[in-house]
Tab-separated table of C-alpha atoms in Angstrom:
chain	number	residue	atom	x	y	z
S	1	UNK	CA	89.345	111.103	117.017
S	2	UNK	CA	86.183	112.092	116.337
S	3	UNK	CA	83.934	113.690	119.192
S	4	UNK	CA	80.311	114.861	119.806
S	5	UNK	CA	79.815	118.443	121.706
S	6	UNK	CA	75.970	117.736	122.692
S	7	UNK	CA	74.893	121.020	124.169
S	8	UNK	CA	72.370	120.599	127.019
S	9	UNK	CA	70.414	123.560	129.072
S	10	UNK	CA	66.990	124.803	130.236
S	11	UNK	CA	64.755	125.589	127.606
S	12	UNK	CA	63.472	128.880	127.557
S	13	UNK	CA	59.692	129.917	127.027
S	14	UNK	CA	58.709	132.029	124.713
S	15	UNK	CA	59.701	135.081	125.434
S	16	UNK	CA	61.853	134.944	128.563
S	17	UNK	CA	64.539	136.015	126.299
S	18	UNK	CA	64.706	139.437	124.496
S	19	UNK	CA	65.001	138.954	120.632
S	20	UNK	CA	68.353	141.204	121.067
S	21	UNK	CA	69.520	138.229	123.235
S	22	UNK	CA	68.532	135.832	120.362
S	23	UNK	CA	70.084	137.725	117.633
S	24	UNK	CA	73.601	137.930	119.611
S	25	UNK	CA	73.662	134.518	120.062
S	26	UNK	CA	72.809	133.953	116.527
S	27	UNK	CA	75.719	135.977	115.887
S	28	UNK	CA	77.901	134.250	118.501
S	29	UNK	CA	77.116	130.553	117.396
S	30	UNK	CA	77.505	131.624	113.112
S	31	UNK	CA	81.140	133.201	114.225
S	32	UNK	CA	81.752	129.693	116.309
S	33	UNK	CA	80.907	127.696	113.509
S	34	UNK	CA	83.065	129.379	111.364
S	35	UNK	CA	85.695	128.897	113.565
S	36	UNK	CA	85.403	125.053	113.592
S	37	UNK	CA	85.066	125.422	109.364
S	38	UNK	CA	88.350	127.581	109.098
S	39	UNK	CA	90.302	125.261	111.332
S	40	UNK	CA	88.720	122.040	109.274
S	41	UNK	CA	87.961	119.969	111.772
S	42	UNK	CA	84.202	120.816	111.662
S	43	UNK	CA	82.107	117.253	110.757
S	44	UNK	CA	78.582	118.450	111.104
S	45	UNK	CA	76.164	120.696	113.116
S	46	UNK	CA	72.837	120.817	114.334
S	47	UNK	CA	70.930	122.968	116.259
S	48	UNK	CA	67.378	121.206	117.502
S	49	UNK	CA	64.284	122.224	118.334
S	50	UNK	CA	62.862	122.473	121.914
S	51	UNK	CA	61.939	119.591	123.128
S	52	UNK	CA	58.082	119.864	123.181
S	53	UNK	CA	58.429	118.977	119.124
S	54	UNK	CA	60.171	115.414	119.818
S	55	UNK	CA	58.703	112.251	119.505
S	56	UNK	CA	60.250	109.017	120.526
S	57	UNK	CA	60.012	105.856	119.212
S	58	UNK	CA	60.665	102.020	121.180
S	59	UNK	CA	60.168	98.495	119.932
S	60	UNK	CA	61.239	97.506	123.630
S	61	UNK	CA	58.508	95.517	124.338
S	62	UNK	CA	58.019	93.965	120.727
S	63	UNK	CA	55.305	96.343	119.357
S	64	UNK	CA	55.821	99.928	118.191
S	65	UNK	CA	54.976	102.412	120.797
S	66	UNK	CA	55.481	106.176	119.412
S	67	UNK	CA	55.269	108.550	122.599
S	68	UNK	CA	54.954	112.728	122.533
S	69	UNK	CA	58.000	114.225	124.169
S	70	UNK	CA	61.311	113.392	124.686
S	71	UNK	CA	62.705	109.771	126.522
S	72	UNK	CA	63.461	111.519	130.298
S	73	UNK	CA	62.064	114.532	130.778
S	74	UNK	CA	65.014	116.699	132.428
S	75	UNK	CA	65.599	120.221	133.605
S	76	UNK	CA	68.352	120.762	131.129
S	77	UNK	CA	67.569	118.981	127.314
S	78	UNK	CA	69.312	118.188	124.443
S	79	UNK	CA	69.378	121.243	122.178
S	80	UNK	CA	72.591	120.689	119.770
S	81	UNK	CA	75.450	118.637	118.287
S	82	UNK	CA	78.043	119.371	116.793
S	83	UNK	CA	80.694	116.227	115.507
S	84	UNK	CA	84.447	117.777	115.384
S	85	UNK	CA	87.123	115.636	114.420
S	86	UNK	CA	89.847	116.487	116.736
S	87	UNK	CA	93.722	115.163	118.076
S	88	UNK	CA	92.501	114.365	121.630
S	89	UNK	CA	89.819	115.099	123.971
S	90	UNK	CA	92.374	118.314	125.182
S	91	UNK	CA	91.131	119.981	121.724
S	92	UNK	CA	87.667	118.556	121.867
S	93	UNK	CA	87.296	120.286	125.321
S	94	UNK	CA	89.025	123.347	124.320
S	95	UNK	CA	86.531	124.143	121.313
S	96	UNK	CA	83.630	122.991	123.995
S	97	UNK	CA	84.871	125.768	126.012
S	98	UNK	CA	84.529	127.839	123.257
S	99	UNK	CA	80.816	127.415	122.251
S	100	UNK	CA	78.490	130.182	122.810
S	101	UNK	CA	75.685	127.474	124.178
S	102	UNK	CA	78.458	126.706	127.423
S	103	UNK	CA	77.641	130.269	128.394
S	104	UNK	CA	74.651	129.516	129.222
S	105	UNK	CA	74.376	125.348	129.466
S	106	UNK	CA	76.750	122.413	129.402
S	107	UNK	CA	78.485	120.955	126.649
S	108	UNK	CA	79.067	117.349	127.115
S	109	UNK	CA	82.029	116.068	125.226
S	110	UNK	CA	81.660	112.266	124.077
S	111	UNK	CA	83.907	110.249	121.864
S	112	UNK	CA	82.233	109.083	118.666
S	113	UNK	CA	82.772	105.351	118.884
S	114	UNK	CA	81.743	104.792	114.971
S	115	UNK	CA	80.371	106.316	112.235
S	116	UNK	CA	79.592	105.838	108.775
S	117	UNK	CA	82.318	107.134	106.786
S	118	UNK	CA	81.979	106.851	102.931
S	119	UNK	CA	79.130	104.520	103.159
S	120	UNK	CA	80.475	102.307	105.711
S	121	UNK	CA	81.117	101.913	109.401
S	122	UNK	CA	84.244	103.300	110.547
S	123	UNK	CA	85.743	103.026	113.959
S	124	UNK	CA	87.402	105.838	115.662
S	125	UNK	CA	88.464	104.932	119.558
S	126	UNK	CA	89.545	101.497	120.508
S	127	UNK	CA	87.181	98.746	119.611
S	128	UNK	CA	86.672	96.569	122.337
R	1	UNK	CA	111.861	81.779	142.566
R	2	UNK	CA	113.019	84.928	144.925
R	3	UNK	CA	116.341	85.064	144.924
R	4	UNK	CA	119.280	85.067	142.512
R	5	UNK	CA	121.154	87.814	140.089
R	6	UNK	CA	117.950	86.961	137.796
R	7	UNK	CA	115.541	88.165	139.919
R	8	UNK	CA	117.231	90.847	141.796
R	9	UNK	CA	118.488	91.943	137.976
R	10	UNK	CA	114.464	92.208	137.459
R	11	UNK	CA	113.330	93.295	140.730
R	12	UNK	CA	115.584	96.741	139.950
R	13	UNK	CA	114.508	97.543	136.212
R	14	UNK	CA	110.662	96.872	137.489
R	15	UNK	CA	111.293	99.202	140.402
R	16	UNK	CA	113.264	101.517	138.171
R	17	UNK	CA	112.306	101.241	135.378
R	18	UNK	CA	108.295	101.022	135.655
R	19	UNK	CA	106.622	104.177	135.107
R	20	UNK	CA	109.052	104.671	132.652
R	21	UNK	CA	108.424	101.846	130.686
R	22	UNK	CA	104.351	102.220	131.312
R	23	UNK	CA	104.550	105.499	129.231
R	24	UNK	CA	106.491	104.620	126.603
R	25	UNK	CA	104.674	101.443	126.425
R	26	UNK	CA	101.174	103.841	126.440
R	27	UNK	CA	102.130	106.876	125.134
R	28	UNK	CA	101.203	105.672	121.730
R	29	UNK	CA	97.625	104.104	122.151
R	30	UNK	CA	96.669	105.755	125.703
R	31	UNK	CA	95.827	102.315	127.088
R	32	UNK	CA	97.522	102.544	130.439
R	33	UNK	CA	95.862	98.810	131.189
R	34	UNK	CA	97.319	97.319	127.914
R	35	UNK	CA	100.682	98.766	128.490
R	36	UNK	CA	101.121	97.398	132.182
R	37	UNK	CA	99.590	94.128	131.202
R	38	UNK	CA	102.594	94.085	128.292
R	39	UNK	CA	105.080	94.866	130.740
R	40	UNK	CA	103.509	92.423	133.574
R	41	UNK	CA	103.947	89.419	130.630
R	42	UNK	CA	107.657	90.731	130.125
R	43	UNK	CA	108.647	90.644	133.420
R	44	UNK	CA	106.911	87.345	134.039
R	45	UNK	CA	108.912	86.107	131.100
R	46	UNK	CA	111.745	87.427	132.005
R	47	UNK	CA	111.981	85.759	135.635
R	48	UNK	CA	111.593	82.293	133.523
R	49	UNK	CA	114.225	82.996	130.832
R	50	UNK	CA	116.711	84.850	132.744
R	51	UNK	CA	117.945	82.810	135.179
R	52	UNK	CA	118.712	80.219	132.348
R	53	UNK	CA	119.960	82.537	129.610
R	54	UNK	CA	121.409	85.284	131.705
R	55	UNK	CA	120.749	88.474	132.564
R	56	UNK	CA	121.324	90.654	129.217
R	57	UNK	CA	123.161	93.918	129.465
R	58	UNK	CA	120.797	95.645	129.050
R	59	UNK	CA	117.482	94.957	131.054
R	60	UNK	CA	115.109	97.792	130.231
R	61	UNK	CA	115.313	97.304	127.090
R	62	UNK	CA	114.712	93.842	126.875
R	63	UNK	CA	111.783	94.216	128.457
R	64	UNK	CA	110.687	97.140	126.037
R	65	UNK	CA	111.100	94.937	123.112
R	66	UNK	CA	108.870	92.052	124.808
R	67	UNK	CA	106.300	94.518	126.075
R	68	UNK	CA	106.236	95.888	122.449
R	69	UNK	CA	105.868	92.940	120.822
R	70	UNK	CA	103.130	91.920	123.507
R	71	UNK	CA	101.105	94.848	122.558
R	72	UNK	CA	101.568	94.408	119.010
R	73	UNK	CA	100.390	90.417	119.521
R	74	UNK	CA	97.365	91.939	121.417
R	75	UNK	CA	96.350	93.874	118.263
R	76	UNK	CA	96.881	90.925	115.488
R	77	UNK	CA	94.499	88.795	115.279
R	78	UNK	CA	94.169	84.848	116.473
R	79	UNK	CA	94.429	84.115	113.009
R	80	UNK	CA	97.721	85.609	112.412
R	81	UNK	CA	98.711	84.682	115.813
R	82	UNK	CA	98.175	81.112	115.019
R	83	UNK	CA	99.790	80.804	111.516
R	84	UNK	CA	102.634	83.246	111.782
R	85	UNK	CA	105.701	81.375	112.021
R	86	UNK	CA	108.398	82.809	114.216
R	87	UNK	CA	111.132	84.212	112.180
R	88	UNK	CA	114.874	83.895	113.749
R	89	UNK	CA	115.990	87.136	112.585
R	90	UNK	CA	113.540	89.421	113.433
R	91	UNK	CA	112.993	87.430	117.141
R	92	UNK	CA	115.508	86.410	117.901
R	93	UNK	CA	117.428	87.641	121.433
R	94	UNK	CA	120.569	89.229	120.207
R	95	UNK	CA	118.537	91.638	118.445
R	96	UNK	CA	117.372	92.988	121.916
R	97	UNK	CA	120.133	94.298	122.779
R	98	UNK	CA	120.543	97.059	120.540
R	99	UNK	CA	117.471	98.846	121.612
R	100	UNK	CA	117.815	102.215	123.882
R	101	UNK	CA	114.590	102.561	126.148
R	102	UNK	CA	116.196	106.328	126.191
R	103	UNK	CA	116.210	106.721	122.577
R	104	UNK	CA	112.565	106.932	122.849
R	105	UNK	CA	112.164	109.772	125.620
R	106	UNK	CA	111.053	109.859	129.103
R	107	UNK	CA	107.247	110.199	129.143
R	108	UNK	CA	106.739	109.953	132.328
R	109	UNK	CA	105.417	113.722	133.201
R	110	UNK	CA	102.893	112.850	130.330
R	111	UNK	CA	101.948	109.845	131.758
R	112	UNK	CA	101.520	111.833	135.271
R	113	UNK	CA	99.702	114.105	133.973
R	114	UNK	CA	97.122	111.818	131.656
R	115	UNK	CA	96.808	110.032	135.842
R	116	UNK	CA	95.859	113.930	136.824
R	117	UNK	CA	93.893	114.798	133.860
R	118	UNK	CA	90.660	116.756	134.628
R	119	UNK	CA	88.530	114.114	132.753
R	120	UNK	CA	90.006	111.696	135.262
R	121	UNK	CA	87.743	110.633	138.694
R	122	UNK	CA	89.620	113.017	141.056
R	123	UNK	CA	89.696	109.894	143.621
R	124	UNK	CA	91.670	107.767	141.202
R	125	UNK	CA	94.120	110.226	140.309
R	126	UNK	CA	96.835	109.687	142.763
R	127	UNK	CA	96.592	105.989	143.265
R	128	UNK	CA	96.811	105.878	139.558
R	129	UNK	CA	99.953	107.593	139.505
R	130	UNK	CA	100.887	105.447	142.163
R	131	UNK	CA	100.432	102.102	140.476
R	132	UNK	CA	101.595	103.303	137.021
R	133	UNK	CA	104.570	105.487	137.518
R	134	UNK	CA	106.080	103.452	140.510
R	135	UNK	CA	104.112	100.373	139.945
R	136	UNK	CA	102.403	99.779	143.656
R	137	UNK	CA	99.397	97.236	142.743
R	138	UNK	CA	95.793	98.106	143.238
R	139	UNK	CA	96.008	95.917	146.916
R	140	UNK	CA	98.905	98.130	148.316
R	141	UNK	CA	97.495	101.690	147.839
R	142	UNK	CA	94.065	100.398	148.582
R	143	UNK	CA	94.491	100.511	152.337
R	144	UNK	CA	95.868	103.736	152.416
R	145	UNK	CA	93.317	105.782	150.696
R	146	UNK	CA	91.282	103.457	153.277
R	147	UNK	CA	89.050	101.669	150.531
R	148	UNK	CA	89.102	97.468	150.034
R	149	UNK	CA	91.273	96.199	147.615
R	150	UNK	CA	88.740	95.622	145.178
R	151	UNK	CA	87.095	98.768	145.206
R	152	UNK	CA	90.393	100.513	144.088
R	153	UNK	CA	90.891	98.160	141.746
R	154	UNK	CA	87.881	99.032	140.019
R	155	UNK	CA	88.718	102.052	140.659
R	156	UNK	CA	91.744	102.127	138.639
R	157	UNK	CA	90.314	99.852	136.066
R	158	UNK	CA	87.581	102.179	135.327
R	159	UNK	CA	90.217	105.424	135.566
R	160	UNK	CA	92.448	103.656	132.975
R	161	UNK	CA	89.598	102.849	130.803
R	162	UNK	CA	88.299	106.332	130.733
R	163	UNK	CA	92.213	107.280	129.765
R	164	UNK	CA	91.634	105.401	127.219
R	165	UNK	CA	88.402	105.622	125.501
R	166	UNK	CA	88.202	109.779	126.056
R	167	UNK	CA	90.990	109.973	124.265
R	168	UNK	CA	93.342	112.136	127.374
R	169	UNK	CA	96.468	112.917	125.460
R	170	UNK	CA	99.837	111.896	126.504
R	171	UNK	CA	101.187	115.427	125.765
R	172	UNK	CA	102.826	118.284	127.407
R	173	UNK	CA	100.547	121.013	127.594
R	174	UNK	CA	101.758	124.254	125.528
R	175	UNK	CA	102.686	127.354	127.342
R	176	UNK	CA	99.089	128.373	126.828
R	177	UNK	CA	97.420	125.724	128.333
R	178	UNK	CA	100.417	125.201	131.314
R	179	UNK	CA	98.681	127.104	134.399
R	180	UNK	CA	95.323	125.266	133.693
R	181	UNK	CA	96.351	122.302	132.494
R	182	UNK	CA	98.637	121.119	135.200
R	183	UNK	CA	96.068	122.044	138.266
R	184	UNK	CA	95.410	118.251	138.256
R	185	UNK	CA	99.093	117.127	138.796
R	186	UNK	CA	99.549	119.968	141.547
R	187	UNK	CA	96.705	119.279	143.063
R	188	UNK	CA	97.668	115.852	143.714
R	189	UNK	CA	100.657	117.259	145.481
R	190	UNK	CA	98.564	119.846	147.320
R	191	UNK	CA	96.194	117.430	148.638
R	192	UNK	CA	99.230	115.283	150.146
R	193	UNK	CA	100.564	118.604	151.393
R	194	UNK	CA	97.349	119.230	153.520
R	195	UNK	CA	97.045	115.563	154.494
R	196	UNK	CA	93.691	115.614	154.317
R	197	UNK	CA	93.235	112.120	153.531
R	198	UNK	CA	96.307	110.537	151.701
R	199	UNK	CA	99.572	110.821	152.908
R	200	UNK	CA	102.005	108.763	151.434
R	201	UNK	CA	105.105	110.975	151.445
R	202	UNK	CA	107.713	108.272	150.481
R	203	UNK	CA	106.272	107.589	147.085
R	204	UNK	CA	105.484	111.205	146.546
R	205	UNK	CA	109.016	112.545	146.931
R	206	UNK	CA	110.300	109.553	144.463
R	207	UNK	CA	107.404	111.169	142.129
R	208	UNK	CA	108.599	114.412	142.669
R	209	UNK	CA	112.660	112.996	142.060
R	210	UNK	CA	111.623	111.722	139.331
R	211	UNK	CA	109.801	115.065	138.106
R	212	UNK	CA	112.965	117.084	139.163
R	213	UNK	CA	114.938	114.576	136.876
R	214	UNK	CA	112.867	114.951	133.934
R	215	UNK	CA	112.653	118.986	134.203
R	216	UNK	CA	116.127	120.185	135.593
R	217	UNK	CA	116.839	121.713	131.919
R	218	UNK	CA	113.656	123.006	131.666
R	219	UNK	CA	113.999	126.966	132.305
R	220	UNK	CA	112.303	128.201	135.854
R	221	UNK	CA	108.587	129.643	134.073
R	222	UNK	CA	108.588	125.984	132.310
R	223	UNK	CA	108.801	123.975	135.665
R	224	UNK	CA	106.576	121.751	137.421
R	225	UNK	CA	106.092	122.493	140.459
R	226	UNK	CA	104.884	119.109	142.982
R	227	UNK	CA	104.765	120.720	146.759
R	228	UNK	CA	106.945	118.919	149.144
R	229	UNK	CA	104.757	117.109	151.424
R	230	UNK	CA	104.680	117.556	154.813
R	231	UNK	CA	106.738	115.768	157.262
R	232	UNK	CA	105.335	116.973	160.091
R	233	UNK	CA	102.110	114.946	158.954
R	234	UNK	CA	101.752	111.764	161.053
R	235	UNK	CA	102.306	109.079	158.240
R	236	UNK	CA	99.856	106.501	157.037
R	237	UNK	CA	101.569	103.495	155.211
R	238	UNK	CA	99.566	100.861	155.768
R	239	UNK	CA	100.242	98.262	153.099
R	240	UNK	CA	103.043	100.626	151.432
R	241	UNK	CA	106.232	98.727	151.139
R	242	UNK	CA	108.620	100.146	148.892
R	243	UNK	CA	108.983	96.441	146.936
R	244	UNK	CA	106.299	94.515	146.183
C-alpha cells in the first residue's frame, strides 16, 4: 500500500533557529531519506516552502479566483511529503516515527487512494 | 424457525465459531464489515438449507466455504455474476466437506489486536472486539457502554472502515514491536479491570479463554497478557445475553 507522510508544524521566522540547528537537520532528513532509498520503498519526496510563497487556486464558484496564501491558515502548515510504498500502515507509522520533522511537528500518515502509475491511474486501498 | 438439530447445529458454530471465522474470513483483505457480512449470508443460508439437507459433519467449515465464496462474489463483478453458470463440480456440497477451518490458523489474536490497534477510535475498540470475536451485535453492547444503538453502530461501522482503508495489519507484532504494540489489547483489559466505564466481565474472560487457548505454547516472554477483571466490580449487563 502506498502511503503519504505529510509533515505539518509551526513555521519558523527567520532566524528563530540557529543555522547549526538548520544544518543538523539537513543532515538528519538526507540520512532519513537514505534510509527510505536503501530499504526501496521510497516513492518520492518533497520538502516545501513556507507557506507565505503559496498561492491557491478555486473554480468553486464558476470563475477563477487565485488567492495569496495557503487554503486555512493554521498554526501548524504543510511543509513536506514524502509517498512510501509500504506492507501496512504498522510500517508506514514506523518510518513516520522515524522522520526527523516528527521531532519537532506531526507527521500525518494517509493512505494513497490512487495514483498514476506508468501513465495511468492505479488503485492502491479498496475502491469503494 | 428456532428450534431443531438445524438450528441448534448453527446456533453453536456461530457462537463458537465466530471470531474465528471473522479473521480468517478478514485476515486477507482487512475488511472486518465484508467478512461478517459473508459469514451473516452463510449462516442465513445455512438455517434454510440445513434443516432440509442435514446438518454436514462438519459445520465450520461449511460455512467457511460459503463465506469465501460470498466474498469472492462481492469482488466479481455483476457481469460475471450474471453470466457465470454454476459449475457442479466446483459447487457442489460434497466438496465442503473436505475443508479444515484449522488448516488455515487461528487468527483471532490478530483480529483482537487490528480491534485494539492504536489507529483505532479508542471508544470502539472493545465493543469491536466484542461484536467481531464473539459476535454480540451493535444493539447488545450498545447499552452497556451506555450509548443508543445507533450511535455504536456507527460507531463500529466507522471503526471497521478505518480497519480497512488505513490499512491496520492482521499480524502479530515481532518481538520488537511486542511491548508497544500490544498496549491497545491490554489496555482494553485494563480499562475493564478499573471499571471505569465498561464492565462486561463474562465476555471478557471468554476473550481472555480464548487468548489463553491460542498462546498456551507460546513461551512465558511471548505471552499476552489480558488482566482478569474484577469481580468485585458491581456488573453492568444490560442487554448482554450470552446468545443472541
Amino acid at each position: 500500500m502506498r502511503y503519504a507522510l505529510l509533515l505539518h508544524n509551526p513555521e519558523p521566522a527567520p532566524g528563530d533557529i540557529p543555522a547549526e540547528g538548520i544544518a543538523e537537520m539537513e543532515r538528519l532528513f538526507t540520512e532519513y531519506a537514505d534510509a527510505l532509498v536503501s530499504a526501496g520503498v521510497l516513492v518520492g519526496a518533497d520538502i516545501l516552502q513556507f507557506s507565505h510563497a503559496t498561492t491557491t487556486v478555486t473554480r468553486r464558484t464558476g470563475a477563477t479566483q487565485v488567492q495569496d496564501g495557503p487554503f486555512a491558515e493554521t498554526k501548524e502548515a504543510l511543509a513536506g511529503v514524502f509517498v512510501v510504498d509500504v506492507p501496512d500502515l504498522d510500517a508506514a507509522v514506523a518510518w513516520a516515527e522515524k522522520c526527523p520533522g516528527a521531532t519537532y511537528g506531526s507527521v500525518e500518515v494517509r493512505p494513497v487512494a490512487t495514483s498514476i502509475v506508468a501513465g495511468a491511474w492505479t488503485g492502491h486501498g479498496p475502491a469503494e | 424457525m428456532t428450534d431443531g438439530p438445524a438450528y441448534d447445529a448453527a446456533a453453536a458454530a456461530a457462537r463458537d465459531g465466530y471470531g474465528r471465522l471473522v479473521g480468517l474470513l478478514a485476515a486477507g483483505s482487512g475488511d472486518l464489515q465484508a467478512a461478517e457480512d459473508a459469514l451473516g449470508d452463510a449462516l442465513e443460508r445455512a438455517l434454510r438449507t440445513w434443516p432440509a439437507d442435514g446438518v454436514p459433519d462438519n459445520p465450520a467449515g461449511w460455512l467457511l466455504t460459503v463465506a469465501r465464496r460470498r466474498l469472492r462474489d462481492r469482488h466479481r463483478s455483476v457481469e460475471v455474476r450474471r453470466t457465470t453458470p454454476l459449475v457442479p463440480e466446483r459447487h457442489a456440497p460434497a466438496r465442503l466437506e473436505d475443508v479444515d477451518p484449522d488448516a488455515g490458523g487461528d487468527r483471532r489474536l490478530e483480529l483482537m489486536l487490528a480491534c485494539a490497534h492504536p489507529a483505532v477510535d479508542p471508544v470502539a475498540r472493545t465493543p469491536l472486539m466484542l461484536t467481531t470475536v464473539l459476535g454480540f451485535t451493535a444493539a447488545q453492547v450498545a447499552p452497556a457502554f451506555s450509548v443508543p444503538a445507533a450511535t455504536m453502530a456507527t460507531r463500529l461501522t466507522r471503526a471497521k472502515r478505518r480497519i480497512r482503508d488505513a490499512g491496520v495489519p492482521f499480524t502479530l507484532p515481532d518481538r520488537s514491536a511486542l511491548p508497544g504494540g500490544l498496549t491497545g489489547a491490554t489496555q482494553v483489559g485494563e480499562r475493564h479491570r478499573a471499571g471505569v466505564r465498561v464492565r462486561i466481565p463474562v465476555p471478557l474472560l471468554r476473550i481472555r479463554e480464548i487468548h489463553h487457548r491460542i498462546h498456551r505454547h507460546e513461551p512465558a516472554d511471548r505471552r499476552v497478557v489480558i488482566p482478569r477483571p474484577d469481580r468485585r466490580q458491581p456488573v453492568v449487563s444490560a442487554g448482554l445475553s450470552k446468545n443472541p
